[in-house]
mmCIF file of C-alpha atoms in Angstrom:
data_model
loop_
_atom_site.group_PDB
_atom_site.id
_atom_site.type_symbol
_atom_site.label_atom_id
_atom_site.label_comp_id
_atom_site.label_asym_id
_atom_site.label_seq_id
_atom_site.Cartn_x
_atom_site.Cartn_y
_atom_site.Cartn_z
ATOM 1 C CA ALA A 1 61.681 104.740 80.001
ATOM 2 C CA GLY A 2 64.138 102.445 81.765
ATOM 3 C CA LYS A 3 61.800 99.555 81.409
ATOM 4 C CA PHE A 4 61.311 100.317 77.673
ATOM 5 C CA TYR A 5 65.160 100.245 77.110
ATOM 6 C CA GLN A 6 65.445 97.028 79.067
ATOM 7 C CA HIS A 7 62.892 95.186 77.013
ATOM 8 C CA ALA A 8 63.763 96.566 73.542
ATOM 9 C CA PRO A 9 66.983 94.584 73.222
ATOM 10 C CA THR A 10 65.071 91.382 74.119
ATOM 11 C CA GLU A 11 62.283 92.053 71.519
ATOM 12 C CA THR A 12 64.919 92.888 68.834
ATOM 13 C CA SER A 13 66.826 89.668 69.543
ATOM 14 C CA GLN A 14 63.627 87.665 69.295
ATOM 15 C CA ALA A 15 62.740 89.216 66.074
ATOM 16 C CA THR A 16 66.221 88.637 64.847
ATOM 17 C CA LEU A 17 66.122 84.908 65.776
ATOM 18 C CA ALA A 18 62.748 84.513 64.128
ATOM 19 C CA SER A 19 64.013 86.012 60.909
ATOM 20 C CA VAL A 20 67.032 83.604 60.701
ATOM 21 C CA SER A 21 65.202 80.576 61.865
ATOM 22 C CA PRO A 22 65.648 77.681 59.519
ATOM 23 C CA VAL A 23 62.806 76.863 57.103
ATOM 24 C CA PHE A 24 61.929 73.168 56.634
ATOM 25 C CA ALA A 25 60.597 71.809 53.341
ATOM 26 C CA VAL A 26 57.982 69.411 54.637
ATOM 27 C CA MET A 27 56.088 66.525 52.907
ATOM 28 C CA LYS A 28 52.973 65.481 54.674
ATOM 29 C CA PHE A 29 51.200 62.068 54.295
ATOM 30 C CA ASP A 30 47.915 61.239 55.867
ATOM 31 C CA LYS A 31 46.256 57.813 56.432
ATOM 32 C CA GLU A 32 44.941 57.525 52.943
ATOM 33 C CA GLY A 33 48.337 58.339 51.417
ATOM 34 C CA ASN A 34 47.389 61.840 50.257
ATOM 35 C CA THR A 35 50.400 64.080 49.877
ATOM 36 C CA THR A 36 50.722 67.814 50.536
ATOM 37 C CA TYR A 37 53.822 70.012 50.373
ATOM 38 C CA PHE A 38 54.616 73.220 52.325
ATOM 39 C CA GLU A 39 57.535 75.169 53.839
ATOM 40 C CA LYS A 40 57.403 76.235 57.519
ATOM 41 C CA LYS A 41 59.937 77.812 59.888
ATOM 42 C CA LYS A 42 61.321 75.624 62.485
ATOM 43 C CA THR A 43 59.995 77.613 65.397
ATOM 44 C CA GLU A 44 56.312 77.416 63.917
ATOM 45 C CA LEU A 45 56.730 73.818 63.178
ATOM 46 C CA TYR A 46 57.785 72.505 66.637
ATOM 47 C CA GLN A 47 55.155 74.832 68.390
ATOM 48 C CA GLU A 48 52.354 73.182 66.159
ATOM 49 C CA LEU A 49 53.600 69.737 66.888
ATOM 50 C CA GLY A 50 53.989 70.360 70.583
ATOM 51 C CA LEU A 51 57.727 69.595 70.499
ATOM 52 C CA GLN A 52 60.862 71.408 71.721
ATOM 53 C CA ALA A 53 63.474 73.026 69.610
ATOM 54 C CA ARG A 54 66.063 70.269 70.290
ATOM 55 C CA ASP A 55 63.658 67.664 68.925
ATOM 56 C CA LEU A 56 63.948 69.159 65.505
ATOM 57 C CA ARG A 57 67.655 69.548 65.619
ATOM 58 C CA PHE A 58 68.338 66.800 63.258
ATOM 59 C CA GLN A 59 71.876 65.655 62.633
ATOM 60 C CA HIS A 60 73.193 62.781 60.604
ATOM 61 C CA VAL A 61 72.652 60.267 63.337
ATOM 62 C CA MET A 62 70.276 57.312 63.775
ATOM 63 C CA SER A 63 67.649 57.341 66.573
ATOM 64 C CA ILE A 64 63.946 56.573 67.306
ATOM 65 C CA ALA A 65 62.416 58.569 70.153
ATOM 66 C CA THR A 66 59.018 59.621 71.448
ATOM 67 C CA ARG A 67 57.891 62.947 72.886
ATOM 68 C CA ASN A 68 54.438 64.340 73.512
ATOM 69 C CA ASN A 69 52.707 61.518 71.573
ATOM 70 C CA ARG A 70 55.015 62.061 68.593
ATOM 71 C CA ILE A 71 57.598 59.689 67.154
ATOM 72 C CA ILE A 72 60.691 61.296 66.062
ATOM 73 C CA MET A 73 62.877 59.134 63.596
ATOM 74 C CA ARG A 74 66.281 60.003 62.522
ATOM 75 C CA MET A 75 67.818 57.735 59.834
ATOM 76 C CA GLU A 76 70.866 59.862 58.985
ATOM 77 C CA PHE A 77 69.547 62.003 56.109
ATOM 78 C CA LEU A 78 65.971 60.820 56.438
ATOM 79 C CA LYS A 79 64.114 62.787 59.115
ATOM 80 C CA ALA A 80 60.515 62.065 59.964
ATOM 81 C CA VAL A 81 57.902 62.922 62.652
ATOM 82 C CA ILE A 82 55.040 60.478 63.043
ATOM 83 C CA THR A 83 51.683 61.227 64.683
ATOM 84 C CA PRO A 84 48.541 59.095 64.884
ATOM 85 C CA GLU A 85 47.094 60.984 61.993
ATOM 86 C CA PHE A 86 49.839 61.890 59.621
ATOM 87 C CA LEU A 87 53.561 61.416 58.700
ATOM 88 C CA LEU A 88 55.975 64.412 58.132
ATOM 89 C CA ILE A 89 59.096 64.007 56.108
ATOM 90 C CA LEU A 90 61.448 66.973 56.706
ATOM 91 C CA ASP A 91 64.156 68.371 54.387
ATOM 92 C CA TYR A 92 63.450 65.815 51.667
ATOM 93 C CA ARG A 93 64.807 67.840 48.821
ATOM 94 C CA ASN A 94 68.349 67.005 47.279
ATOM 95 C CA LEU A 95 68.331 63.698 48.974
ATOM 96 C CA SER A 96 67.140 61.522 46.095
ATOM 97 C CA LEU A 97 64.080 60.698 48.075
ATOM 98 C CA GLU A 98 61.370 61.978 45.633
ATOM 99 C CA HIS A 99 61.034 58.659 43.823
ATOM 100 C CA TRP A 100 60.562 56.702 47.075
ATOM 101 C CA LEU A 101 58.251 59.288 48.642
ATOM 102 C CA LEU A 102 55.897 59.746 45.585
ATOM 103 C CA ASN A 103 56.003 56.178 44.051
ATOM 104 C CA GLU A 104 56.288 53.902 47.026
ATOM 105 C CA LEU A 105 55.667 55.448 50.419
ATOM 106 C CA ALA A 106 52.203 57.091 49.507
ATOM 107 C CA ALA A 107 51.001 53.688 48.143
ATOM 108 C CA GLN A 108 52.368 51.779 51.177
ATOM 109 C CA LEU A 109 50.562 54.122 53.663
ATOM 110 C CA ALA A 110 47.329 53.808 51.597
ATOM 111 C CA GLY A 111 47.540 49.996 51.823
ATOM 112 C CA GLU A 112 48.523 49.326 48.172
ATOM 113 C CA GLY A 113 51.945 48.013 49.147
ATOM 114 C CA GLN A 114 53.068 44.860 50.855
ATOM 115 C CA LEU A 115 53.186 46.285 54.460
ATOM 116 C CA VAL A 116 52.402 43.620 56.850
ATOM 117 C CA THR A 117 51.142 46.019 59.456
ATOM 118 C CA TYR A 118 48.416 47.691 57.176
ATOM 119 C CA SER A 119 45.548 46.509 59.455
ATOM 120 C CA LEU A 120 47.185 48.137 62.459
ATOM 121 C CA PRO A 121 47.138 51.728 63.402
ATOM 122 C CA PHE A 122 48.794 54.376 61.213
ATOM 123 C CA GLU A 123 51.997 54.706 63.128
ATOM 124 C CA PHE A 124 52.792 51.059 62.552
ATOM 125 C CA ARG A 125 52.562 51.480 58.807
ATOM 126 C CA ALA A 126 54.713 54.644 58.894
ATOM 127 C CA ILE A 127 57.408 52.980 61.092
ATOM 128 C CA GLU A 128 57.478 49.913 58.975
ATOM 129 C CA ALA A 129 57.654 51.839 55.706
ATOM 130 C CA ILE A 130 60.698 53.853 56.831
ATOM 131 C CA LEU A 131 62.445 50.759 58.272
ATOM 132 C CA GLN A 132 61.853 48.837 55.123
ATOM 133 C CA TYR A 133 63.163 51.643 52.974
ATOM 134 C CA TRP A 134 66.314 51.821 55.106
ATOM 135 C CA ILE A 135 66.935 48.105 55.237
ATOM 136 C CA SER A 136 66.383 47.901 51.538
ATOM 137 C CA LYS A 137 69.047 50.592 50.931
ATOM 138 C CA LEU A 138 71.504 48.723 53.045
ATOM 139 C CA GLN A 139 70.675 45.586 51.160
ATOM 140 C CA GLY A 140 71.141 47.309 47.885
ATOM 141 C CA ARG A 141 74.590 48.541 48.921
ATOM 142 C CA LEU A 142 75.570 45.013 49.856
ATOM 143 C CA ASN A 143 74.233 43.615 46.692
ATOM 144 C CA THR A 144 76.372 46.164 44.680
ATOM 145 C CA LEU A 145 79.554 45.492 46.672
ATOM 146 C CA GLN A 146 79.339 41.697 46.791
ATOM 147 C CA PRO A 147 79.752 40.948 43.054
ATOM 148 C CA GLN A 148 82.502 43.474 42.680
ATOM 149 C CA ILE A 149 84.550 42.127 45.521
ATOM 150 C CA LEU A 150 84.099 38.476 44.418
ATOM 151 C CA GLU A 151 85.101 39.373 40.872
ATOM 152 C CA THR A 152 88.205 41.217 42.004
ATOM 153 C CA LEU A 153 89.226 38.485 44.387
ATOM 154 C CA GLU A 154 88.993 35.848 41.767
ATOM 155 C CA ALA A 155 91.269 37.820 39.475
ATOM 156 C CA LEU A 156 93.712 38.448 42.199
ATOM 157 C CA VAL A 157 93.908 34.852 43.577
ATOM 158 C CA ASP A 158 94.523 33.318 40.129
ATOM 159 C CA PRO A 159 97.633 31.058 40.528
ATOM 160 C CA LYS A 160 98.693 31.577 36.916
ATOM 161 C CA LEU A 161 99.509 35.223 37.612
ATOM 162 C CA LEU A 162 103.162 35.947 38.259
ATOM 163 C CA SER A 163 102.454 39.501 39.594
ATOM 164 C CA VAL A 164 99.560 41.392 41.122
ATOM 165 C CA ASP A 165 97.612 43.920 39.120
ATOM 166 C CA ARG A 166 97.818 47.229 40.985
ATOM 167 C CA SER A 167 94.520 48.384 39.560
ATOM 168 C CA LYS A 168 92.735 45.464 40.978
ATOM 169 C CA LEU A 169 94.341 46.095 44.382
ATOM 170 C CA HIS A 170 93.131 49.724 44.147
ATOM 171 C CA ILE A 171 89.554 48.472 43.383
ATOM 172 C CA LEU A 172 89.660 46.023 46.168
ATOM 173 C CA LEU A 173 90.910 48.767 48.582
ATOM 174 C CA GLN A 174 87.981 51.050 47.631
ATOM 175 C CA ASN A 175 85.531 48.199 47.959
ATOM 176 C CA GLY A 176 86.957 47.358 51.345
ATOM 177 C CA LYS A 177 86.339 50.890 52.632
ATOM 178 C CA SER A 178 82.828 50.846 51.397
ATOM 179 C CA LEU A 179 82.319 47.518 53.083
ATOM 180 C CA SER A 180 83.539 49.003 56.383
ATOM 181 C CA GLU A 181 81.129 51.904 56.088
ATOM 182 C CA LEU A 182 78.235 49.395 55.401
ATOM 183 C CA GLU A 183 79.227 47.341 58.399
ATOM 184 C CA THR A 184 79.260 50.488 60.538
ATOM 185 C CA ASP A 185 75.845 51.561 59.397
ATOM 186 C CA LEU A 186 74.405 48.013 59.994
ATOM 187 C CA LYS A 187 75.867 48.078 63.536
ATOM 188 C CA VAL A 188 74.261 51.423 64.235
ATOM 189 C CA PHE A 189 71.047 50.450 62.883
ATOM 190 C CA LYS A 190 70.893 47.228 65.094
ATOM 191 C CA GLU A 191 72.008 49.206 68.112
ATOM 192 C CA THR A 192 69.236 51.810 67.593
ATOM 193 C CA ILE A 193 66.613 49.036 67.422
ATOM 194 C CA LEU A 194 68.113 47.004 70.256
ATOM 195 C CA GLU A 195 67.978 49.919 72.590
ATOM 196 C CA ILE A 196 64.129 50.149 72.019
ATOM 197 C CA LEU A 197 63.690 46.417 72.481
ATOM 198 C CA ASP A 198 65.449 46.637 75.855
ATOM 199 C CA GLU A 199 62.947 49.233 77.166
ATOM 200 C CA GLU A 200 59.331 48.070 77.512
ATOM 201 C CA GLU A 201 58.267 51.553 78.235
ATOM 202 C CA VAL A 202 59.591 52.942 74.930
ATOM 203 C CA ILE A 203 57.860 50.172 72.990
ATOM 204 C CA GLU A 204 54.537 51.186 74.747
ATOM 205 C CA GLU A 205 55.072 54.792 73.911
ATOM 206 C CA LEU A 206 55.564 53.930 70.261
ATOM 207 C CA CYS A 207 52.012 52.742 70.219
ATOM 208 C CA LEU A 208 50.475 56.175 69.787
ATOM 209 C CA SER A 209 46.942 55.255 69.014
ATOM 210 C CA LYS A 210 46.778 53.251 72.091
ATOM 211 C CA TRP A 211 46.728 56.225 74.260
ATOM 212 C CA THR A 212 44.624 58.550 71.945
ATOM 213 C CA ASP A 213 42.008 56.335 70.454
ATOM 214 C CA PRO A 214 39.646 54.594 72.971
ATOM 215 C CA GLN A 215 38.803 51.769 70.457
ATOM 216 C CA VAL A 216 42.422 50.912 69.929
ATOM 217 C CA PHE A 217 42.994 51.029 73.556
ATOM 218 C CA GLU A 218 40.096 48.603 74.101
ATOM 219 C CA GLU A 219 41.430 46.282 71.374
ATOM 220 C CA SER A 220 44.862 46.299 72.979
ATOM 221 C CA THR A 221 43.618 45.456 76.395
ATOM 222 C CA SER A 222 41.057 42.846 75.278
ATOM 223 C CA GLY A 223 42.896 40.693 72.746
ATOM 224 C CA ILE A 224 45.482 42.411 70.483
ATOM 225 C CA ASP A 225 48.545 43.692 72.343
ATOM 226 C CA HIS A 226 49.908 46.518 70.307
ATOM 227 C CA ALA A 227 53.082 46.643 72.257
ATOM 228 C CA GLU A 228 53.769 43.073 71.310
ATOM 229 C CA GLU A 229 52.954 43.881 67.733
ATOM 230 C CA MET A 230 55.445 46.691 67.746
ATOM 231 C CA GLU A 231 58.027 44.526 69.400
ATOM 232 C CA LEU A 232 57.603 41.811 66.645
ATOM 233 C CA LEU A 233 57.911 44.532 64.005
ATOM 234 C CA LEU A 234 61.228 45.828 65.448
ATOM 235 C CA GLU A 235 62.455 42.318 65.977
ATOM 236 C CA ASN A 236 61.841 41.427 62.401
ATOM 237 C CA TYR A 237 63.960 44.341 61.010
ATOM 238 C CA TYR A 238 66.623 43.579 63.768
ATOM 239 C CA ARG A 239 67.043 40.051 62.343
ATOM 240 C CA GLN A 240 67.222 41.315 58.754
ATOM 241 C CA ALA A 241 69.971 43.685 59.753
ATOM 242 C CA GLU A 242 71.711 40.913 61.611
ATOM 243 C CA ASP A 243 71.616 38.729 58.462
ATOM 244 C CA LEU A 244 73.093 41.530 56.341
ATOM 245 C CA LEU A 245 75.695 42.201 58.848
ATOM 246 C CA ASN A 246 76.669 38.384 58.875
ATOM 247 C CA GLU A 247 76.963 38.543 55.092
ATOM 248 C CA ALA A 248 79.193 41.699 55.259
ATOM 249 C CA ARG A 249 81.326 39.958 57.837
ATOM 250 C CA GLU A 250 81.738 36.888 55.512
ATOM 251 C CA LEU A 251 82.936 39.146 52.738
ATOM 252 C CA ARG A 252 85.299 40.778 55.184
ATOM 253 C CA VAL A 253 86.736 37.307 56.166
ATOM 254 C CA LEU A 254 86.882 36.404 52.453
ATOM 255 C CA ILE A 255 88.964 39.451 51.747
ATOM 256 C CA ASP A 256 91.402 38.642 54.571
ATOM 257 C CA ASP A 257 91.670 35.049 53.419
ATOM 258 C CA SER A 258 92.215 36.097 49.858
ATOM 259 C CA GLU A 259 95.053 38.392 50.937
ATOM 260 C CA SER A 260 96.749 35.520 52.508
ATOM 261 C CA ILE A 261 96.367 33.477 49.273
ATOM 262 C CA ILE A 262 97.822 36.306 47.229
ATOM 263 C CA PHE A 263 100.880 36.432 49.406
ATOM 264 C CA ILE A 264 101.208 32.637 49.102
ATOM 265 C CA ASN A 265 101.077 32.744 45.378
ATOM 266 C CA LEU A 266 103.728 35.603 45.302
ATOM 267 C CA ASP A 267 105.966 33.591 47.671
ATOM 268 C CA SER A 268 105.484 30.540 45.480
ATOM 269 C CA HIS A 269 106.497 32.322 42.312
ATOM 270 C CA ARG A 270 109.501 33.901 44.171
ATOM 271 C CA ASN A 271 110.614 30.517 45.377
ATOM 272 C CA VAL A 272 110.462 29.196 41.801
ATOM 273 C CA MET A 273 112.708 31.973 40.562
ATOM 274 C CA MET A 274 115.133 31.398 43.438
ATOM 275 C CA ARG A 275 115.109 27.725 42.773
ATOM 276 C CA LEU A 276 115.826 28.291 39.038
ATOM 277 C CA ASN A 277 118.582 30.607 39.771
ATOM 278 C CA LEU A 278 120.125 27.979 42.172
ATOM 279 C CA GLN A 279 119.845 25.388 39.461
ATOM 280 C CA LEU A 280 121.551 27.605 36.922
ATOM 281 C CA THR A 281 124.260 28.395 39.443
ATOM 282 C CA MET A 282 124.941 24.749 40.037
ATOM 283 C CA GLY A 283 124.944 23.924 36.286
ATOM 284 C CA THR A 284 127.447 26.797 35.654
ATOM 285 C CA PHE A 285 129.654 25.314 38.379
ATOM 286 C CA SER A 286 129.541 21.834 36.944
ATOM 287 C CA VAL A 287 130.409 23.029 33.419
ATOM 288 C CA SER A 288 133.215 25.229 34.716
ATOM 289 C CA LEU A 289 134.678 22.263 36.707
ATOM 290 C CA PHE A 290 134.917 19.931 33.787
ATOM 291 C CA GLY A 291 135.816 22.767 31.448
ATOM 292 C CA LEU A 292 139.198 22.707 33.096
ATOM 293 C CA ILE A 293 139.996 19.672 30.912
ATOM 294 C CA GLY A 294 139.393 21.731 27.769
ATOM 295 C CA VAL A 295 141.485 24.513 29.263
ATOM 296 C CA ALA A 296 144.312 22.007 29.781
ATOM 297 C CA PHE A 297 144.172 20.908 26.296
ATOM 298 C CA GLY A 298 144.037 24.407 25.010
ATOM 299 C CA MET A 299 147.407 25.332 26.441
ATOM 300 C CA ASN A 300 149.177 23.973 23.276
ATOM 301 C CA LEU A 301 151.228 21.506 25.224
ATOM 302 C CA GLU A 302 152.708 18.741 23.184
ATOM 303 C CA SER A 303 151.535 15.201 24.085
ATOM 304 C CA SER A 304 150.718 12.031 22.246
ATOM 305 C CA LEU A 305 146.959 12.503 22.782
ATOM 306 C CA GLU A 306 146.587 15.188 20.171
ATOM 307 C CA GLU A 307 147.647 12.802 17.490
ATOM 308 C CA ASP A 308 144.602 10.626 18.033
ATOM 309 C CA PRO A 309 141.635 11.964 15.885
ATOM 310 C CA ARG A 310 139.148 10.537 18.435
ATOM 311 C CA ILE A 311 140.456 12.228 21.446
ATOM 312 C CA PHE A 312 138.490 15.421 20.769
ATOM 313 C CA TRP A 313 135.113 13.807 20.974
ATOM 314 C CA LEU A 314 136.222 11.601 23.915
ATOM 315 C CA VAL A 315 137.324 14.687 26.007
ATOM 316 C CA THR A 316 134.227 16.602 25.000
ATOM 317 C CA GLY A 317 131.956 13.735 25.934
ATOM 318 C CA ILE A 318 133.738 13.251 29.251
ATOM 319 C CA MET A 319 133.173 17.015 29.920
ATOM 320 C CA PHE A 320 129.484 17.062 29.198
ATOM 321 C CA LEU A 321 128.912 13.677 30.986
ATOM 322 C CA GLY A 322 130.774 14.870 34.109
ATOM 323 C CA SER A 323 129.080 18.127 34.187
ATOM 324 C CA GLY A 324 125.654 16.428 33.914
ATOM 325 C CA LEU A 325 126.440 13.888 36.708
ATOM 326 C CA ILE A 326 127.694 16.588 39.028
ATOM 327 C CA TRP A 327 124.598 18.763 38.329
ATOM 328 C CA ARG A 328 122.238 15.959 39.021
ATOM 329 C CA ARG A 329 124.210 14.901 42.117
ATOM 330 C CA LEU A 330 123.915 18.473 43.480
ATOM 331 C CA LEU A 331 120.187 18.493 42.750
ATOM 332 C CA SER A 332 119.488 15.240 44.561
ATOM 333 C CA PHE A 333 121.697 16.427 47.494
ATOM 334 C CA LEU A 334 119.506 19.403 47.876
ATOM 335 C CA GLY A 335 116.305 17.383 47.435
ATOM 336 C CA ARG A 336 115.037 19.597 44.700
ATOM 337 C CA HIS A 337 113.346 18.706 41.416
ATOM 338 C CA LEU A 338 113.501 20.611 38.212
ATOM 339 C CA GLU A 339 109.709 20.832 37.963
ATOM 340 C CA PRO A 340 108.230 23.722 40.121
ATOM 341 C CA PRO A 341 105.536 22.620 42.678
ATOM 342 C CA LEU A 342 102.013 22.902 41.958
ATOM 343 C CA PRO A 343 100.370 26.322 42.716
ATOM 344 C CA PRO A 344 98.289 26.600 45.989
ATOM 345 C CA HIS A 345 94.718 25.471 45.704
ATOM 346 C CA VAL A 346 92.143 28.220 45.518
ATOM 347 C CA PRO A 347 89.318 27.698 48.144
ATOM 348 C CA THR A 348 85.927 27.039 46.571
ATOM 349 C CA VAL A 349 84.380 29.624 49.019
ATOM 350 C CA LEU A 350 85.007 32.328 46.318
ATOM 351 C CA LYS A 351 82.570 30.512 44.067
ATOM 352 C CA LYS A 352 80.005 30.373 46.720
ATOM 353 C CA SER A 353 77.660 33.305 46.758
ATOM 354 C CA GLN A 354 73.935 33.294 47.564
ATOM 355 C CA PRO A 355 71.824 34.968 44.865
ATOM 356 C CA ALA A 356 70.119 38.189 46.018
ATOM 357 C CA ALA A 357 66.736 36.900 44.985
ATOM 358 C CA GLY A 358 67.010 33.908 47.221
ATOM 359 C CA ARG A 359 67.969 36.136 50.227
ATOM 360 C CA MET A 360 64.924 38.322 49.564
ATOM 361 C CA GLU A 361 62.601 35.307 49.326
ATOM 362 C CA ILE A 362 64.010 34.038 52.700
ATOM 363 C CA LYS A 363 63.484 37.466 54.356
ATOM 364 C CA THR A 364 60.001 37.742 52.890
ATOM 365 C CA SER A 365 59.111 34.279 54.340
ATOM 366 C CA LEU A 366 60.616 35.366 57.657
ATOM 367 C CA LYS A 367 58.318 38.462 57.738
ATOM 368 C CA GLY A 368 55.337 36.365 56.906
ATOM 369 C CA GLU A 369 56.249 33.863 59.814
ATOM 370 C CA THR A 370 56.878 36.724 62.257
ATOM 371 C CA PHE A 371 53.507 38.457 61.660
ATOM 372 C CA GLY A 372 51.475 35.419 60.733
ATOM 373 C CA LEU A 373 50.093 34.886 64.106
ATOM 374 C CA SER A 374 49.233 38.604 64.660
ATOM 375 C CA ARG A 375 47.383 38.948 61.389
ATOM 376 C CA SER A 376 45.250 35.843 62.127
ATOM 377 C CA THR A 377 44.432 37.216 65.508
ATOM 378 C CA LEU A 378 43.459 40.511 64.105
ATOM 379 C CA ALA A 379 41.379 38.847 61.378
ATOM 380 C CA ASN A 380 39.495 36.983 64.118
ATOM 381 C CA GLN A 381 38.811 40.274 65.963
#
């Protein structure tokens, strides 16, 4: 009886844990691109895959790891488990992934897409498809931010504006925050790939078929080094992330430079107003100085000058002429001119933006050059 009471709480706790175990909505892709859907508890799933519970404890982080001849990829909200025979996408619902999963990923895995690694084992295609999706998502975010930032900056640095539109500044602030988030995501993506490139053993472990398929192992040892192919694949997407990060940094520098231009424009207009105020003050002083003559004549003092009909025009002319001479003398003394200086020149870097299509063509050619030698080698085999 004592033994029974000792084991009863343990069995009850295990049953409770099993009942509250999270359920994964799983989409499964095989080598031919066929898709199946099912739901399975976490405990059952990691037992079938030969993994541990912590391997499926997905968080919004980015990592690529291997365990028990399985590749576990975490791309923030995108969570995948890759085996030599199939690909599992976990928790795909409510993540706006259905379009990519159904219309693109299945076709790419079946060889209907433009994956360079189609002739290589299945895990190469799965890894490239996920990395391609993620780098395309980052590229799309940059393509959305770049024209908005350039348009806002061109409106703010216009030298004809005497004030800054607060709505434009608010838009620029929001775009700046989005650009900072994009830079962070690109840095994390680069660091994740760089950690794998620095470890040759991890690259070897990513080649799953090399250790399970004798034919693939023989090909790898005889002529086609699958570890080298995997390294080339990761380096390709590392360089693409580096290019995107450089473009994002250029936008960041452009925003900082434009802020300086905005302050220069505002200072220039402020100086114009201060100079105009100073000129009006000097003009008032000049008129007041020679206005004393009119004040003296307006005192109704008797003299012989008021009898001459020409004396009014003579005194008025002397007043205006003297006031003008003193005003011009003060301006020349201060070294100022009546005309305001020309506004600062807007740098032409704002006009310079590379079209997105051109960047995609460059990256497509880069991928072709990166894997050209490997594909020719495989064709010969």
